[in-house]
XYZ file of C-alpha atoms in Angstrom:
774
model
C 128.830 69.437 125.193
C 129.496 71.390 122.026
C 133.144 71.435 120.903
C 134.274 75.076 121.088
C 137.222 74.293 118.782
C 134.871 74.708 115.834
C 134.573 78.433 116.568
C 137.004 81.062 115.331
C 138.977 83.327 117.696
C 136.450 86.145 117.143
C 133.479 83.864 117.736
C 134.944 82.475 120.945
C 134.963 85.967 122.470
C 131.198 86.214 122.005
C 130.290 82.808 123.460
C 128.283 83.004 126.657
C 128.293 80.479 129.474
C 125.044 78.719 128.605
C 125.808 74.978 128.450
C 125.551 73.659 124.896
C 124.577 70.259 123.566
C 125.472 68.710 120.231
C 121.783 68.278 119.417
C 121.544 71.110 116.906
C 122.030 71.003 113.153
C 124.220 74.101 113.062
C 126.552 75.642 115.689
C 125.264 78.897 117.124
C 126.230 81.928 119.158
C 123.858 83.981 121.303
C 124.336 87.640 122.254
C 122.373 89.978 124.484
C 120.776 92.354 122.029
C 120.182 93.477 118.462
C 123.102 95.954 118.198
C 125.531 93.360 119.538
C 124.268 90.884 116.926
C 125.481 93.303 114.249
C 128.754 93.749 116.085
C 129.440 90.005 116.190
C 128.612 89.693 112.480
C 130.901 92.608 111.609
C 133.863 91.250 113.571
C 133.456 87.784 112.045
C 133.177 89.333 108.563
C 136.399 91.323 109.002
C 138.157 88.270 110.402
C 137.187 86.363 107.242
C 138.078 89.243 104.893
C 141.571 89.429 106.383
C 142.175 85.841 105.251
C 140.217 86.183 101.991
C 140.838 89.706 100.624
C 139.674 88.671 97.140
C 136.887 86.380 98.310
C 133.248 86.241 97.218
C 130.712 87.743 99.608
C 126.921 87.849 99.627
C 125.314 90.199 102.136
C 121.681 90.848 103.083
C 119.295 93.704 102.454
C 116.493 95.001 104.662
C 116.565 96.265 108.250
C 118.348 93.371 109.972
C 121.859 94.343 108.680
C 121.632 97.834 110.205
C 124.169 97.232 112.965
C 126.300 94.905 110.841
C 126.795 97.753 108.374
C 127.281 100.285 111.167
C 129.913 98.259 113.027
C 131.811 97.198 109.890
C 132.218 100.805 108.805
C 132.896 102.048 112.316
C 135.693 99.540 112.958
C 137.355 100.229 109.605
C 136.974 104.007 109.845
C 138.432 104.121 113.375
C 140.842 101.182 113.135
C 143.705 102.824 115.050
C 141.658 104.808 117.553
C 142.041 103.759 121.162
C 138.466 102.585 121.793
C 138.426 100.476 118.607
C 141.869 99.043 119.363
C 140.511 97.939 122.741
C 137.477 96.383 121.048
C 139.699 94.595 118.524
C 141.863 93.238 121.303
C 138.822 92.120 123.271
C 137.393 90.288 120.259
C 140.658 88.887 118.893
C 140.833 90.975 115.735
C 144.548 91.248 116.410
C 146.204 91.705 113.011
C 147.931 95.044 112.536
C 147.005 95.677 108.900
C 143.480 96.926 108.380
C 141.408 94.605 106.137
C 140.695 95.997 102.686
C 137.297 95.345 101.137
C 138.222 96.816 97.744
C 139.045 93.552 95.958
C 136.151 91.475 97.227
C 133.636 90.049 94.766
C 130.021 90.749 95.647
C 126.960 88.634 94.805
C 123.489 90.146 95.192
C 121.219 87.681 96.974
C 117.804 88.550 95.548
C 115.515 91.158 94.019
C 111.846 91.808 93.353
C 110.799 91.344 89.732
C 110.039 93.577 87.992
C 111.274 96.720 89.709
C 113.222 99.696 88.410
C 116.822 99.696 89.590
C 116.554 103.431 90.271
C 113.847 102.957 92.889
C 115.121 103.426 96.428
C 113.117 100.374 97.530
C 114.869 98.046 95.075
C 117.500 95.750 96.521
C 119.772 96.788 93.633
C 119.676 100.353 94.977
C 120.258 99.134 98.542
C 123.285 97.036 97.543
C 124.834 99.915 95.631
C 124.257 102.411 98.433
C 125.270 100.380 101.476
C 127.744 97.829 100.092
C 129.260 98.968 96.784
C 129.554 102.621 97.811
C 129.306 102.203 101.583
C 132.004 99.521 101.816
C 134.076 100.836 98.901
C 133.675 97.715 96.734
C 134.434 97.790 93.003
C 131.318 97.638 90.868
C 133.138 95.636 88.207
C 133.635 92.911 90.829
C 129.907 92.737 91.624
C 127.250 90.381 90.283
C 124.067 92.412 90.567
C 120.417 91.841 89.683
C 119.358 94.868 87.651
C 115.851 94.230 86.324
C 116.273 96.987 83.727
C 119.142 95.089 82.102
C 117.729 91.548 81.983
C 117.049 90.904 78.257
C 113.426 90.371 77.232
C 111.747 89.383 73.966
C 112.209 91.753 70.997
C 114.547 93.891 73.109
C 111.591 95.429 74.926
C 111.581 96.822 78.467
C 109.733 95.106 81.288
C 107.214 97.984 81.310
C 106.299 97.036 77.749
C 106.291 93.277 78.283
C 104.631 93.284 81.707
C 102.636 96.556 81.678
C 100.917 95.828 85.009
C 104.137 94.425 86.581
C 102.490 90.985 86.785
C 104.440 87.976 85.539
C 102.335 84.857 85.012
C 104.619 81.856 85.490
C 101.873 79.546 84.160
C 103.065 80.636 80.732
C 106.056 78.369 81.256
C 103.674 75.436 80.911
C 100.772 76.518 78.679
C 100.261 78.068 75.290
C 100.049 81.832 74.914
C 96.510 83.027 74.122
C 97.365 86.369 72.471
C 100.348 88.342 71.142
C 101.107 89.932 74.538
C 101.151 86.543 76.259
C 103.401 85.226 73.508
C 105.814 88.082 74.186
C 105.596 87.406 77.924
C 106.175 83.679 77.527
C 109.276 84.220 75.441
C 110.484 86.809 77.954
C 110.012 84.460 80.925
C 112.259 81.907 79.234
C 114.814 84.645 78.613
C 114.701 85.589 82.318
C 115.134 81.914 83.215
C 118.148 81.799 80.925
C 119.568 84.938 82.548
C 119.165 83.308 85.971
C 121.059 80.237 84.764
C 123.845 82.524 83.559
C 123.902 84.315 86.915
C 124.242 80.985 88.697
C 127.051 79.957 86.348
C 128.957 83.186 87.029
C 128.758 82.543 90.785
C 130.148 79.042 90.295
C 132.905 80.302 88.037
C 134.003 82.466 90.981
C 134.168 79.312 93.080
C 130.858 79.927 94.802
C 130.066 82.245 97.689
C 132.792 82.373 100.333
C 131.004 84.476 102.963
C 127.191 84.518 103.139
C 125.245 86.535 105.697
C 121.460 86.441 105.675
C 118.370 86.892 107.789
C 115.562 84.418 108.265
C 111.999 85.096 107.188
C 108.733 84.506 109.062
C 108.264 81.163 107.285
C 111.933 80.277 107.817
C 113.078 81.396 104.377
C 116.626 82.487 103.561
C 117.131 84.733 100.570
C 113.715 84.240 98.898
C 113.898 80.469 99.294
C 110.536 80.084 100.981
C 109.288 77.099 102.960
C 109.209 74.071 100.642
C 112.110 75.217 98.454
C 114.244 72.437 96.986
C 117.558 72.166 98.895
C 119.198 71.763 95.450
C 117.592 74.937 94.049
C 119.651 77.446 92.051
C 119.130 81.054 90.961
C 115.615 81.427 89.574
C 112.549 83.573 89.002
C 109.878 82.420 91.447
C 106.763 83.349 93.369
C 106.517 83.811 97.143
C 104.046 82.960 99.905
C 101.809 85.155 102.069
C 104.276 85.435 104.960
C 106.989 86.723 102.636
C 104.584 89.055 100.835
C 103.445 90.528 104.166
C 107.041 91.356 105.117
C 107.763 92.758 101.634
C 104.646 94.946 101.773
C 106.573 97.562 103.711
C 109.181 97.768 100.933
C 106.752 97.825 98.030
C 103.935 100.046 99.305
C 101.361 97.450 100.361
C 100.559 93.752 100.125
C 98.284 94.421 97.168
C 101.542 95.131 95.309
C 103.876 92.588 96.928
C 101.463 89.692 96.344
C 101.651 90.352 92.602
C 105.429 90.760 92.460
C 107.745 87.833 91.761
C 111.345 87.575 92.914
C 114.710 86.537 91.543
C 116.723 84.724 94.188
C 119.859 82.675 94.485
C 119.026 79.107 95.490
C 119.813 77.025 98.548
C 122.331 75.047 96.504
C 123.907 78.358 95.461
C 124.539 79.251 99.092
C 126.237 75.938 99.944
C 127.950 75.247 96.597
C 131.325 76.212 98.105
C 131.683 73.654 100.898
C 134.269 75.849 102.643
C 131.889 78.798 102.751
C 131.164 80.693 105.939
C 127.359 80.929 105.900
C 125.682 82.803 108.737
C 122.003 83.324 109.527
C 121.388 86.059 112.075
C 118.111 86.711 113.851
C 116.813 88.948 116.644
C 113.778 88.737 118.878
C 111.318 86.196 120.224
C 109.198 86.327 117.064
C 111.978 84.460 115.243
C 112.331 81.761 117.925
C 109.962 79.164 116.371
C 111.697 79.335 112.963
C 115.115 79.085 114.604
C 114.075 76.059 116.679
C 112.692 74.225 113.625
C 115.761 74.909 111.480
C 118.229 73.947 114.182
C 116.614 71.052 116.040
C 114.392 69.203 113.577
C 115.802 66.929 110.855
C 116.954 69.061 107.894
C 114.072 69.452 105.475
C 112.729 71.630 102.686
C 110.182 72.799 105.282
C 113.037 74.577 107.075
C 115.173 76.201 104.350
C 117.801 77.477 106.798
C 118.554 73.892 107.828
C 120.559 73.641 104.594
C 123.415 75.284 106.518
C 123.904 71.945 108.278
C 125.781 70.820 105.153
C 128.535 73.365 105.793
C 131.229 72.958 108.432
C 131.328 76.765 108.709
C 127.560 77.233 108.875
C 126.451 79.321 111.868
C 123.430 80.892 113.502
C 123.999 84.187 115.316
C 121.054 84.928 117.607
C 119.791 87.244 120.295
C 118.550 85.637 123.492
C 114.957 86.066 122.392
C 115.572 84.357 119.049
C 117.294 81.489 120.896
C 114.667 81.235 123.616
C 112.939 78.100 122.280
C 116.118 76.086 121.722
C 116.361 73.162 124.118
C 119.734 74.386 125.391
C 118.146 77.686 126.405
C 115.019 76.144 127.880
C 117.243 73.768 129.872
C 119.391 76.647 131.036
C 116.327 78.663 132.091
C 115.252 75.886 134.438
C 118.689 74.758 135.627
C 120.353 78.115 136.276
C 119.696 80.645 139.005
C 117.252 80.308 141.866
C 113.876 78.650 141.396
C 110.819 80.895 141.232
C 107.048 80.660 141.027
C 107.397 81.898 137.454
C 109.449 78.784 136.605
C 106.891 76.546 138.290
C 104.040 78.216 136.393
C 105.855 77.944 133.081
C 106.877 74.314 133.598
C 103.390 73.149 134.569
C 101.675 75.162 131.819
C 104.107 73.715 129.302
C 103.342 70.205 130.538
C 99.578 70.701 130.179
C 100.153 71.706 126.562
C 102.579 68.865 125.848
C 100.162 66.276 127.224
C 97.025 68.214 126.182
C 95.808 67.544 129.697
C 94.034 69.781 132.191
C 96.206 70.656 135.168
C 93.789 69.096 137.653
C 94.275 65.764 135.859
C 98.070 65.832 136.044
C 99.368 63.038 138.231
C 102.435 63.114 140.421
C 103.974 60.647 137.969
C 103.333 63.167 135.157
C 105.130 65.856 137.135
C 108.061 63.646 138.084
C 108.361 62.237 134.579
C 108.795 65.563 132.809
C 112.261 67.072 132.287
C 111.249 70.370 133.836
C 108.407 69.848 136.293
C 110.560 67.227 138.054
C 112.950 70.076 138.928
C 110.280 71.923 140.945
C 111.474 71.969 144.572
C 109.444 69.559 146.711
C 107.218 68.673 143.765
C 104.067 67.052 145.108
C 100.328 66.736 144.709
C 99.999 70.355 145.884
C 102.249 71.738 143.125
C 99.462 72.004 140.561
C 97.260 73.865 143.031
C 100.085 76.355 143.590
C 100.103 77.099 139.860
C 96.319 77.363 139.743
C 96.430 79.819 142.652
C 99.227 81.820 140.959
C 97.227 82.224 137.741
C 94.027 83.014 139.658
C 95.882 85.749 141.546
C 97.022 87.291 138.241
C 93.392 87.417 137.128
C 92.394 89.006 140.455
C 95.164 91.579 139.981
C 94.032 92.193 136.409
C 90.401 92.785 137.383
C 91.111 94.934 140.430
C 89.564 98.398 139.909
C 92.046 101.249 140.099
C 91.323 104.786 141.243
C 93.101 108.137 141.355
C 95.644 107.018 138.773
C 97.158 109.151 136.012
C 97.815 106.919 133.024
C 100.368 107.813 130.355
C 99.738 105.298 127.580
C 102.410 105.262 124.876
C 102.652 103.554 121.518
C 105.436 103.416 118.934
C 102.845 103.563 116.130
C 99.210 104.531 115.908
C 97.033 101.533 116.859
C 99.671 99.903 119.119
C 97.991 101.039 122.358
C 94.553 99.997 121.142
C 95.707 96.576 119.966
C 97.713 95.975 123.112
C 95.537 97.260 125.953
C 92.181 98.699 124.863
C 89.817 96.369 126.792
C 91.766 96.973 130.010
C 92.016 100.736 129.384
C 88.260 100.873 128.777
C 87.632 98.981 132.014
C 89.745 101.315 134.135
C 88.560 104.492 132.401
C 85.041 103.968 133.747
C 86.307 105.210 137.090
C 86.257 108.976 136.646
C 88.869 109.526 139.348
C 91.392 108.154 136.831
C 92.737 110.317 134.014
C 94.323 109.060 130.816
C 96.763 110.547 128.341
C 97.735 108.899 125.070
C 100.986 109.581 123.280
C 102.031 108.113 119.939
C 105.742 108.590 119.558
C 106.287 108.344 115.789
C 104.525 109.714 112.741
C 103.613 106.347 111.244
C 103.233 107.859 107.773
C 104.648 104.750 106.081
C 101.365 102.939 106.861
C 99.364 105.318 104.620
C 99.405 104.204 100.993
C 99.488 106.635 98.085
C 96.146 105.277 96.901
C 94.515 106.022 100.254
C 95.923 109.556 100.405
C 94.797 110.366 96.865
C 91.240 109.201 97.575
C 90.978 111.532 100.583
C 92.440 114.434 98.592
C 89.984 113.905 95.736
C 87.079 113.699 98.177
C 88.299 116.932 99.752
C 88.419 118.715 96.377
C 84.892 117.532 95.677
C 83.537 118.829 99.010
C 85.282 122.166 98.496
C 83.837 122.411 94.980
C 80.329 121.806 96.335
C 80.836 124.471 99.040
C 80.460 121.799 101.726
C 83.521 122.851 103.721
C 81.798 125.855 105.225
C 84.607 126.837 107.572
C 86.591 128.015 104.512
C 84.218 130.981 104.342
C 84.959 132.169 107.894
C 86.871 135.473 107.649
C 89.746 134.398 109.941
C 90.011 130.769 108.802
C 93.312 131.083 106.937
C 94.855 133.170 109.740
C 93.870 131.314 112.909
C 90.543 129.561 112.411
C 92.059 126.414 110.913
C 93.675 125.677 114.295
C 90.375 125.600 116.188
C 87.645 123.021 116.731
C 89.640 119.899 115.911
C 87.415 118.096 118.410
C 84.505 119.017 116.149
C 86.117 117.110 113.247
C 86.263 114.070 115.502
C 82.686 114.447 116.746
C 81.432 115.064 113.198
C 82.939 111.749 112.126
C 81.777 109.677 115.093
C 78.206 110.973 115.140
C 77.915 109.820 111.545
C 79.111 106.356 112.465
C 76.098 106.273 114.739
C 73.785 107.490 111.951
C 75.432 105.331 109.283
C 76.087 108.320 107.009
C 79.221 107.440 105.023
C 79.134 110.671 103.005
C 79.251 112.816 106.134
C 82.088 110.736 107.560
C 84.081 111.437 104.414
C 83.267 115.138 104.819
C 84.589 115.063 108.398
C 87.872 113.547 107.154
C 88.033 116.276 104.520
C 87.584 118.964 107.159
C 90.636 117.661 109.004
C 92.568 117.319 105.747
C 91.837 120.963 104.904
C 93.127 122.118 108.296
C 96.277 120.026 107.867
C 97.093 121.286 104.375
C 96.491 124.916 105.312
C 98.785 124.497 108.327
C 101.583 122.661 106.492
C 101.767 124.933 103.454
C 100.716 128.172 105.207
C 97.946 128.778 102.661
C 95.960 132.000 102.577
C 93.041 131.405 100.202
C 90.521 128.869 98.975
C 91.947 128.985 95.460
C 95.446 128.397 96.837
C 94.107 125.426 98.786
C 92.546 123.846 95.693
C 95.729 124.395 93.716
C 97.871 122.847 96.459
C 95.632 119.764 96.704
C 95.905 119.198 92.944
C 99.667 119.648 93.163
C 99.921 117.055 95.962
C 97.818 114.595 93.951
C 100.095 115.061 90.920
C 103.223 114.615 93.063
C 101.930 111.434 94.687
C 100.678 110.039 91.372
C 104.099 110.533 89.836
C 105.887 108.620 92.612
C 106.322 104.849 92.676
C 104.686 102.663 95.285
C 106.781 102.468 98.425
C 108.703 105.657 97.615
C 109.620 107.753 100.629
C 107.620 110.969 100.041
C 108.884 114.497 100.384
C 108.902 115.811 103.989
C 105.606 117.720 103.983
C 103.726 114.865 102.331
C 105.282 112.575 104.949
C 103.817 114.816 107.636
C 100.451 114.960 105.847
C 100.287 111.181 105.721
C 101.217 111.055 109.392
C 98.462 113.556 110.215
C 95.932 111.124 108.757
C 97.128 108.541 111.264
C 97.002 111.126 114.049
C 93.363 111.889 113.257
C 92.638 108.157 113.273
C 94.173 107.843 116.754
C 92.012 110.718 118.024
C 88.924 108.964 116.642
C 89.710 105.778 118.561
C 89.993 107.427 121.952
C 87.064 109.762 121.286
C 84.943 106.579 121.249
C 85.571 106.599 124.999
C 85.147 110.320 125.594
C 88.812 111.320 125.377
C 89.417 114.831 124.037
C 92.065 115.577 121.418
C 94.109 117.550 123.948
C 94.732 114.270 125.782
C 96.070 112.570 122.626
C 99.628 113.629 121.774
C 101.583 113.061 118.575
C 105.301 113.425 119.268
C 106.622 112.615 115.754
C 110.038 111.727 117.126
C 112.750 112.710 114.682
C 114.504 109.335 114.405
C 111.519 108.023 112.395
C 112.155 109.185 108.835
C 110.903 106.389 106.590
C 114.474 105.547 105.562
C 115.471 101.889 105.440
C 117.353 102.395 108.709
C 115.667 104.632 111.230
C 118.222 106.622 113.154
C 119.211 105.837 116.700
C 117.292 107.976 119.206
C 119.080 111.151 120.253
C 118.691 112.807 123.604
C 117.833 116.346 122.526
C 115.567 115.342 119.647
C 113.869 112.152 120.845
C 114.247 111.802 124.622
C 113.511 115.327 125.819
C 109.999 115.521 124.281
C 109.042 112.404 126.256
C 110.680 113.766 129.398
C 108.743 117.012 128.995
C 105.462 115.104 128.823
C 106.373 113.068 131.884
C 106.954 116.271 133.834
C 103.732 117.886 132.590
C 101.444 114.877 133.012
C 103.155 113.476 136.116
C 101.806 109.961 135.535
C 101.476 107.273 138.158
C 101.412 104.610 135.424
C 103.281 104.448 132.109
C 102.304 101.842 129.531
C 104.592 100.940 126.640
C 105.160 98.318 123.945
C 107.607 96.007 125.669
C 110.047 94.810 123.029
C 113.580 95.016 124.425
C 115.061 92.902 121.616
C 113.373 94.089 118.451
C 110.966 91.203 117.847
C 108.620 93.480 115.993
C 109.381 96.545 113.873
C 112.649 98.222 114.824
C 110.645 101.329 115.748
C 109.313 99.448 118.793
C 112.828 98.734 119.968
C 114.030 102.301 119.486
C 110.975 103.881 121.103
C 111.542 101.650 124.120
C 115.090 102.990 124.411
C 113.890 106.589 124.224
C 111.255 106.033 126.927
C 113.782 104.246 129.139
C 116.204 107.137 128.860
C 113.441 109.691 129.577
C 112.393 107.769 132.692
C 116.034 107.532 133.767
C 116.409 111.302 133.392
C 113.121 112.004 135.201
C 114.300 109.827 138.074
C 117.242 112.181 138.670
C 114.901 114.896 139.914
C 111.843 112.997 141.178
C 111.268 110.012 143.447
C 109.841 107.366 141.093
C 109.611 104.565 143.630
C 105.809 104.524 143.263
C 105.720 104.718 139.466
C 104.330 101.635 137.738
C 105.448 100.596 134.246
C 103.079 98.396 132.224
C 104.694 96.486 129.401
C 102.155 95.283 126.825
C 102.540 93.240 123.673
C 100.264 92.948 120.674
C 100.314 91.467 117.178
C 104.091 91.162 116.799
C 105.014 89.064 119.820
C 103.268 87.684 122.904
C 103.861 87.021 126.574
C 103.659 83.654 128.282
C 101.150 83.708 131.154
C 104.001 82.793 133.512
C 105.832 86.031 132.632
C 103.060 88.517 133.368
C 101.621 90.150 136.446
C 98.147 90.971 135.089
C 95.670 88.747 133.263
C 92.517 90.555 132.160
C 89.394 88.713 130.941
C 88.126 89.901 127.562
C 84.448 89.425 126.722
C 82.831 89.140 123.308
C 81.510 92.632 123.893
C 85.025 93.965 124.570
C 86.325 92.206 121.441
C 83.544 93.756 119.402
C 84.230 97.197 120.885
C 87.911 96.968 120.010
C 87.233 95.651 116.507
C 84.563 98.263 115.779
C 86.663 101.156 117.057
C 89.597 99.869 114.980
C 87.467 99.478 111.855
C 85.681 102.798 112.290
C 88.807 104.778 113.108
C 91.933 103.331 111.520
C 90.647 103.960 108.017
C 94.057 103.529 106.398
C 94.472 100.093 108.010
C 91.113 98.432 107.396
C 92.198 96.910 104.077
C 95.397 95.700 105.761
C 97.910 96.942 103.191
C 100.652 96.135 105.715
C 99.394 93.019 107.535
C 101.223 90.834 109.984
C 102.788 87.761 108.399
C 100.715 85.760 110.912
C 97.321 86.809 109.588
C 95.916 88.034 106.268
C 93.503 90.610 107.585
C 92.973 93.432 110.049
C 95.278 93.750 113.029
C 92.221 93.929 115.287
C 91.262 90.393 114.267
C 94.796 89.189 114.966
C 94.697 90.742 118.445
C 91.417 88.972 119.142
C 92.901 85.721 117.869
C 95.837 86.206 120.263
C 93.507 86.787 123.232
C 91.576 83.626 122.363
C 94.793 81.557 122.142
C 95.920 82.928 125.506
C 92.615 81.901 127.064
C 93.033 78.343 125.735
C 96.455 78.062 127.374
C 95.107 79.300 130.734
C 92.008 77.079 130.502
C 94.294 74.039 130.515
C 95.462 75.195 133.950
C 92.233 76.490 135.487
C 89.730 74.329 133.614
C 86.835 75.638 131.525
C 84.353 75.563 134.449
C 86.468 78.190 136.208
C 85.175 80.622 133.599
C 81.693 79.496 132.550
C 80.654 78.431 136.082
C 82.248 81.338 137.955
C 80.235 83.472 140.394
C 81.568 86.581 138.660
C 79.601 87.674 135.571
C 82.809 89.217 134.209
C 84.606 85.865 134.323
C 81.585 83.991 132.972
C 81.685 86.319 129.958
C 85.377 85.608 129.292
C 86.244 84.511 125.749
C 89.811 85.789 125.619
C 92.596 86.913 127.937
C 94.832 89.974 127.721
C 98.291 89.774 129.332
C 100.626 92.517 130.470
C 103.543 92.880 132.846
C 103.838 95.460 135.606
C 107.338 96.563 136.587
C 108.775 99.125 138.913
C 111.225 101.628 137.453
C 114.308 99.659 138.448
C 112.953 96.451 136.875
C 112.010 98.282 133.692
C 115.364 99.983 133.253
C 117.123 96.692 133.870
C 114.920 94.893 131.308
C 115.209 97.579 128.663
C 118.470 97.660 126.750
C 120.102 100.908 127.776
C 120.230 103.576 125.111
C 123.969 103.949 125.506
C 124.516 100.289 124.585
C 123.501 101.038 121.033
C 126.191 103.660 120.571
C 129.761 103.310 119.441
C 132.299 101.798 121.753
C 129.754 100.835 124.418
C 130.374 97.128 124.387
């Protein structure tokens, strides 16, 4: 068992009762949820600061530190208040004098290169806003990476040396071919020299004393991507696709992030001070594979975070989802609590994958020889058949036709519902006794690039100039007419998919854009409309990629996504009045979206529940924040709305469907419904995605798992899920089945049905994210 003496007093208060082995590279602590992960990190940070008031700290950027920053400030700002005193006592932060952060030395971990320091999406800006100013640190005690101030050849700026923001590192090794390349080559060596100086300054401070960082989709820490030398130091370097995909959200699209280099401290930089406290924190099941590799496999440059094994004070702080693949947690899953069919299903499915053996070929010796299947009560030759029957029943449940249901399908972003459930929705919608309502809860404007918006605006100007937006000539258009016939914009677009007329499809988009601009800016004339469109183009052109636009342009971008969502469901005969766009206020495009608030974010959902009176609610089921943090926060808002609705209505018959899509997946053992997906259904989903989600077809913001459209990644997921189930049921179950639907199966869609009580228990309660709730 792991020796708990290695943990500090604060850490010991967060340890749970899961038995621990010594078979991990780095000690770890697991907490229930994402907010509590930040709380643990904040308490440990303040514990360290109290002992090291002039120490050297290096703290992360991005979304993961949200609750670390929140809790650090909250504890310090309310140090003597009763609820914080109780929290401090509970978590052994017992010293009377409040820690002071003022004399700490700060080291910036990394930065894109090149990027203007004034841009809000630069890490330099983030560090200054949230750490230097937010924590009250002294700027003179900070080592920062300001791209504007890194010397380049002939004293020129990076805009002059790298006019397209591309830095070709091949120039380190080959001759320059022209004067500009000569300037660039000399500048690259100057940047390299600056990086060496940065590293030297860190070492002169004694190295980093407290390091807190996240872990990337390839396992990177800082920008030390998979394959980085464990002895690496501060340097200018390139990144890989996974890292570029994550950075796309910061930089305005992968077409930009794939061309941008980074300056990062090295792995050796992080562990130079052997007494350093170095913590990696991670939330959600999507991080579980990277965590398992870094913690359980031999330390390697393939798993950069494994470098923490060289530090006695190295730690991993994890949510349960992030820890879910660790052997300790898998062991605990099977050894704790009562046994269930779910455990039997999972254990046998896991064994088929480990042995790459069809379930029907598993012997009793196989079952008794495995660490987990041997735990199945009364394991015997009938055990495998029990699992086969369990999975078959989930398929029967998934293919059972439903009638007289009122579906309320929700998505955090536009395209989430389609990617998560479309084949099943299409199947059930064929029964006309069912009715469906679709509600997208956030604006989603961040997914619309400036380039895409400008193209639509220019097309719109062109159509107006050619008098091809005829509705502008209707006498009441600028008073009330712009509000009418939005279904016509949708039909106009879709009918020209059928005819293959790209020009008319663009005109349909322009019609909707005209309505949106007239509504947003309350325009009263055609000339005013043209002038406003030109003004918007100029404003967008003058902004940098990834810049958070002004509020009305935010809304305009979001309206593009709303139109796209209406196009998708119109493929299946759904009218625009059945597609809602709630634009919940917590979604602002800021680095940290706000926590949902009852009046602003919960009541609009509650109002829809009362109006629609659904019998089924579907939602993106991400109670830990595996995917974008918007998913997590939308889940909290829906949970609270359902909780409120339950105070005035009997919800015992309400069904909650939790779906997952491109960000994280279910195991077949966890779900209640398995739905067969045919090639035709895959094609329908892909075509509706491609025809409708115009802003997403070029995948400016792809998943780190796949360089392409999200629709293709969903299909890939369904195919992988079929392969896992085929090992249990056998391929003949599908291709030789009496059912044509099952014979046509080439993928499987999973989702989980819950009753209200199960859902509210699974979802992290909204109140748990607020101050003092732990």
